Amino acid sequence: MKKEVFIDTPYITLGQMLKEESVISTGGQAKWYLRENTVNVNDEPDDRRGRKLYPDDTVDVPDAGSFVIRSKQGE
């Protein structure tokens, strides 16, 4: 089951999402983490920490699970 990540902005970057979900402890670790691990965004590998994630995007992180981006604005 995919964990929902709620955002109240138009998008969140991949690095920010990894930090918010405690996959990494600091934003500075994102570059290293993405170089060492294959993270899939919408079923395609992506290693850009600045990749913009929009509502309904899916992210699969090794050993951390699957995430889907949701907008808080729809509440």
mmCIF file of C-alpha atoms in Angstrom, residues 4-13 16-17 20-21 53-55 68-75:
data_model
loop_
_atom_site.group_PDB
_atom_site.id
_atom_site.type_symbol
_atom_site.label_atom_id
_atom_site.label_comp_id
_atom_site.label_asym_id
_atom_site.label_seq_id
_atom_site.Cartn_x
_atom_site.Cartn_y
_atom_site.Cartn_z
ATOM 1 C CA GLU A 4 0.120 9.367 1.146
ATOM 2 C CA VAL A 5 2.271 12.493 1.362
ATOM 3 C CA PHE A 6 0.141 15.614 1.700
ATOM 4 C CA ILE A 7 1.459 18.934 0.380
ATOM 5 C CA ASP A 8 -0.053 22.412 0.638
ATOM 6 C CA THR A 9 2.037 23.856 -2.193
ATOM 7 C CA PRO A 10 1.751 23.168 -5.942
ATOM 8 C CA TYR A 11 4.694 20.713 -5.757
ATOM 9 C CA ILE A 12 7.399 19.275 -3.513
ATOM 10 C CA THR A 13 10.903 18.338 -4.635
ATOM 11 C CA GLN A 16 12.225 17.513 0.308
ATOM 12 C CA MET A 17 9.912 14.503 0.169
ATOM 13 C CA GLU A 20 9.895 14.842 5.179
ATOM 14 C CA GLU A 21 9.297 11.085 5.136
ATOM 15 C CA LEU A 53 6.583 16.059 -7.582
ATOM 16 C CA TYR A 54 2.971 17.016 -8.181
ATOM 17 C CA PRO A 55 -0.273 15.560 -6.781
ATOM 18 C CA VAL A 68 1.845 8.999 -3.536
ATOM 19 C CA ILE A 69 1.697 12.789 -3.494
ATOM 20 C CA ARG A 70 -1.644 14.326 -2.491
ATOM 21 C CA SER A 71 -2.782 17.940 -2.258
ATOM 22 C CA LYS A 72 -4.105 19.305 1.045
ATOM 23 C CA GLN A 73 -5.989 21.933 -0.958
ATOM 24 C CA GLY A 74 -8.577 19.336 -1.921
ATOM 25 C CA GLU A 75 -9.739 18.942 1.690
#
